[in-house]
CSV table of C-alpha atoms in Angstrom, one decimal:
chain,number,residue,atom,x,y,z
E,16,UNK,CA,-64.6,21.7,-14.2
E,17,UNK,CA,-63.6,20.0,-11.0
E,18,UNK,CA,-60.0,20.7,-9.8
E,19,UNK,CA,-57.9,18.4,-7.6
E,20,UNK,CA,-54.3,19.2,-6.6
E,21,UNK,CA,-51.9,16.7,-5.1
E,22,UNK,CA,-48.8,18.2,-3.6
E,23,UNK,CA,-45.8,16.4,-2.2
E,24,UNK,CA,-42.1,16.5,-1.9
E,25,UNK,CA,-39.4,15.2,-4.2
E,26,UNK,CA,-39.2,11.4,-4.3
E,27,UNK,CA,-42.6,11.1,-2.7
E,28,UNK,CA,-44.2,9.2,-5.6
E,29,UNK,CA,-45.9,12.0,-7.5
E,30,UNK,CA,-44.8,10.7,-10.9
E,31,UNK,CA,-46.0,7.2,-10.1
E,32,UNK,CA,-49.3,8.6,-8.7
E,33,UNK,CA,-49.9,10.6,-11.9
E,34,UNK,CA,-49.4,7.6,-14.1
E,35,UNK,CA,-51.8,5.7,-11.9
E,36,UNK,CA,-54.5,8.4,-12.4
E,37,UNK,CA,-54.0,8.4,-16.2
E,38,UNK,CA,-56.0,5.2,-16.3
E,39,UNK,CA,-59.3,6.7,-15.0
E,40,UNK,CA,-61.8,7.6,-17.7
E,41,UNK,CA,-62.8,11.3,-17.8
E,42,UNK,CA,-59.9,12.4,-15.7
E,43,UNK,CA,-57.2,14.6,-17.1
E,44,UNK,CA,-54.2,13.9,-14.8
E,45,UNK,CA,-51.0,15.9,-15.2
E,46,UNK,CA,-47.6,15.8,-13.5
E,47,UNK,CA,-46.5,19.4,-12.8
E,48,UNK,CA,-48.9,21.0,-15.3
E,49,UNK,CA,-48.5,24.3,-13.5
E,50,UNK,CA,-44.8,24.3,-14.0
E,51,UNK,CA,-42.8,27.1,-12.3
E,52,UNK,CA,-39.9,26.0,-10.1
E,53,UNK,CA,-39.7,29.6,-8.8
E,54,UNK,CA,-43.3,29.3,-7.5
E,55,UNK,CA,-42.1,27.2,-4.6
E,56,UNK,CA,-39.5,29.7,-3.5
E,57,UNK,CA,-41.5,32.9,-4.2
E,58,UNK,CA,-44.7,31.6,-2.5
E,59,UNK,CA,-42.9,30.5,0.6
E,60,UNK,CA,-40.3,33.2,1.1
E,61,UNK,CA,-40.8,36.4,-0.9
E,62,UNK,CA,-44.0,38.1,-2.0
E,63,UNK,CA,-46.6,35.4,-1.5
E,64,UNK,CA,-49.9,36.3,-3.1
E,65,UNK,CA,-48.5,39.2,-5.2
E,66,UNK,CA,-46.8,36.7,-7.4
E,67,UNK,CA,-48.7,33.5,-6.7
E,68,UNK,CA,-52.3,34.5,-7.3
E,69,UNK,CA,-51.7,36.2,-10.7
E,70,UNK,CA,-49.6,33.3,-11.8
E,71,UNK,CA,-52.3,30.8,-10.8
E,72,UNK,CA,-55.0,32.9,-12.4
E,73,UNK,CA,-53.1,32.7,-15.7
E,74,UNK,CA,-52.7,29.0,-15.2
E,75,UNK,CA,-56.4,28.5,-14.6
E,76,UNK,CA,-57.3,30.4,-17.8
E,77,UNK,CA,-54.9,28.2,-19.8
E,78,UNK,CA,-56.4,25.0,-18.2
E,79,UNK,CA,-59.9,26.1,-18.9
E,80,UNK,CA,-59.1,26.9,-22.6
E,81,UNK,CA,-57.5,23.5,-23.2
E,82,UNK,CA,-59.6,21.1,-21.2
E,83,UNK,CA,-63.3,20.2,-21.5
E,84,UNK,CA,-65.5,21.9,-18.9
E,85,UNK,CA,-67.0,18.6,-17.7
E,86,UNK,CA,-63.5,17.0,-17.0
E,87,UNK,CA,-61.8,16.5,-13.7
E,88,UNK,CA,-58.5,18.2,-13.8
E,89,UNK,CA,-55.8,16.8,-11.5
E,90,UNK,CA,-52.3,18.3,-11.2
E,91,UNK,CA,-49.9,16.2,-9.1
E,92,UNK,CA,-47.3,18.9,-8.4
E,93,UNK,CA,-44.4,19.4,-5.9
E,94,UNK,CA,-44.1,23.1,-6.8
E,95,UNK,CA,-47.6,23.9,-5.3
E,96,UNK,CA,-46.9,22.7,-1.8
E,97,UNK,CA,-46.4,26.2,-0.4
E,98,UNK,CA,-49.2,27.7,-2.5
E,99,UNK,CA,-52.2,25.9,-1.1
E,100,UNK,CA,-54.0,29.1,0.3
E,101,UNK,CA,-53.6,30.8,-3.1
E,102,UNK,CA,-54.8,27.6,-4.8
E,103,UNK,CA,-58.0,27.7,-2.7
E,104,UNK,CA,-58.6,31.3,-3.6
E,105,UNK,CA,-58.1,31.0,-7.3
E,106,UNK,CA,-59.6,27.5,-7.8
E,107,UNK,CA,-62.6,27.8,-5.6
E,108,UNK,CA,-63.9,24.5,-4.3
E,109,UNK,CA,-60.8,22.6,-5.3
E,110,UNK,CA,-59.6,19.6,-3.4
E,111,UNK,CA,-56.0,19.6,-2.2
E,112,UNK,CA,-54.2,16.5,-1.0
E,113,UNK,CA,-50.6,16.1,0.2
E,114,UNK,CA,-48.7,12.9,-0.8
E,115,UNK,CA,-46.3,11.8,2.0
E,116,UNK,CA,-43.7,9.1,1.8
E,117,UNK,CA,-41.9,7.5,4.7
E,118,UNK,CA,-38.7,9.5,5.1
E,119,UNK,CA,-36.8,6.3,6.0
E,120,UNK,CA,-37.2,5.3,2.3
E,121,UNK,CA,-37.4,8.8,0.7
E,122,UNK,CA,-34.0,10.0,1.9
E,123,UNK,CA,-32.0,6.9,0.7
E,124,UNK,CA,-33.8,7.2,-2.7
E,125,UNK,CA,-32.4,10.8,-3.0
E,126,UNK,CA,-28.9,9.5,-2.6
E,127,UNK,CA,-29.4,6.6,-5.1
E,128,UNK,CA,-30.9,8.9,-7.7
E,129,UNK,CA,-28.6,9.1,-10.8
E,130,UNK,CA,-28.6,11.1,-14.0
E,131,UNK,CA,-31.5,13.4,-13.2
């Protein structure tokens, strides 16, 4: 299986980008498949690899058991932005990209966000 991870910040277009990737045949694109909001905090400030690597290893086992081995798995995920070194250890050979949005438009969109 080929792994691609796209990280970003809130309001950077990750949901839109995931929806765009859904249209590619043979690609299994997910928005925040590896879903752990604490991963951002823990991997940046607390125990780094002691929490992050075992968590990602469990996630990898779950991915491999539920996706075809010849698929390209893409997770567009804000929570992984501080876990890139651990991602590279657990998912050897994975590609990691960071989605960036112009802060002049991202900041106002945070203020205009309602009901989320």
